[in-house]
CSV table of C-alpha atoms in Angstrom, one decimal:
chain,number,residue,atom,x,y,z
A,1,UNK,CA,-7.4,-7.0,-3.4
A,2,UNK,CA,-6.1,-10.8,-3.2
A,3,UNK,CA,-2.8,-11.7,-4.9
A,4,UNK,CA,-3.7,-13.6,-8.3
A,5,UNK,CA,-2.2,-16.8,-7.7
A,6,UNK,CA,0.6,-17.8,-10.2
A,7,UNK,CA,0.3,-14.6,-12.0
A,8,UNK,CA,2.8,-12.1,-10.1
A,9,UNK,CA,1.7,-9.0,-12.8
A,10,UNK,CA,-1.7,-9.1,-12.2
A,11,UNK,CA,-1.1,-9.5,-8.6
A,12,UNK,CA,1.0,-6.1,-8.8
A,13,UNK,CA,-1.5,-4.3,-10.8
A,14,UNK,CA,-4.1,-5.2,-8.3
A,15,UNK,CA,-2.0,-3.9,-5.4
A,16,UNK,CA,-1.3,-1.0,-7.1
A,17,UNK,CA,-5.0,-0.3,-7.6
A,18,UNK,CA,-5.7,-0.9,-4.0
A,19,UNK,CA,-3.2,1.6,-3.0
A,20,UNK,CA,-4.2,4.3,-5.7
A,21,UNK,CA,-7.6,4.1,-4.2
A,22,UNK,CA,-6.5,4.2,-0.5
A,23,UNK,CA,-4.3,7.2,-1.4
A,24,UNK,CA,-7.4,8.6,-2.9
A,25,UNK,CA,-9.6,8.0,0.1
A,26,UNK,CA,-6.9,9.5,2.4
A,27,UNK,CA,-6.9,12.7,0.4
A,28,UNK,CA,-10.8,12.7,0.8
A,29,UNK,CA,-11.1,12.1,4.1
A,30,UNK,CA,-7.6,13.2,5.8
A,31,UNK,CA,-9.0,12.9,9.5
A,32,UNK,CA,-10.2,8.8,8.9
A,33,UNK,CA,-7.9,6.8,10.7
A,34,UNK,CA,-9.4,3.8,8.9
A,35,UNK,CA,-8.7,5.4,5.7
A,36,UNK,CA,-4.8,5.5,6.7
A,37,UNK,CA,-4.9,2.2,8.0
A,38,UNK,CA,-6.1,0.8,4.7
A,39,UNK,CA,-3.2,2.8,3.0
A,40,UNK,CA,-0.9,1.3,5.3
A,41,UNK,CA,-1.9,-1.9,4.7
A,42,UNK,CA,-1.9,-1.5,0.9
A,43,UNK,CA,1.7,-0.3,1.4
A,44,UNK,CA,2.7,-3.4,2.9
A,45,UNK,CA,1.0,-5.7,0.6
A,46,UNK,CA,2.6,-3.7,-2.3
A,47,UNK,CA,5.8,-4.1,-0.5
A,48,UNK,CA,5.7,-7.8,0.4
A,49,UNK,CA,4.8,-8.7,-3.0
A,50,UNK,CA,8.0,-6.7,-4.6
A,51,UNK,CA,10.4,-8.0,-2.0
A,52,UNK,CA,9.7,-11.5,-3.6
A,53,UNK,CA,9.9,-10.2,-7.0
A,54,UNK,CA,13.0,-8.3,-6.6
A,55,UNK,CA,11.7,-4.3,-6.6
A,56,UNK,CA,13.7,-3.8,-3.5
A,57,UNK,CA,14.2,-0.1,-3.3
A,58,UNK,CA,10.3,0.3,-4.0
A,59,UNK,CA,9.4,-1.9,-1.1
A,60,UNK,CA,11.7,-0.3,1.2
A,61,UNK,CA,10.2,3.3,0.7
A,62,UNK,CA,6.6,1.4,0.6
A,63,UNK,CA,7.4,0.2,4.3
A,64,UNK,CA,9.0,2.9,5.3
A,65,UNK,CA,6.3,5.6,4.2
A,66,UNK,CA,3.7,2.9,5.9
A,67,UNK,CA,5.4,2.7,9.3
A,68,UNK,CA,5.8,6.3,9.1
A,69,UNK,CA,2.1,6.9,8.9
A,70,UNK,CA,1.1,4.0,10.9
A,71,UNK,CA,3.5,5.8,13.7
A,72,UNK,CA,1.8,9.2,13.6
A,73,UNK,CA,-1.9,7.4,14.1
């Protein structure tokens, strides 16, 4: 999913869809490292958007969760 240029609300919806898909994939394939990496990437992507749009508490949680997951790989 790529950000919708000039439409931050649509971009956020896209990133949230990507995050939900990545979370579901990790639940289905918990031993798949690529699935975990995709989830981390989705967490960081949505986090970046939220930093810009003022959603700092959620962005921080996404970054921390992504970091913790990446450290376990």
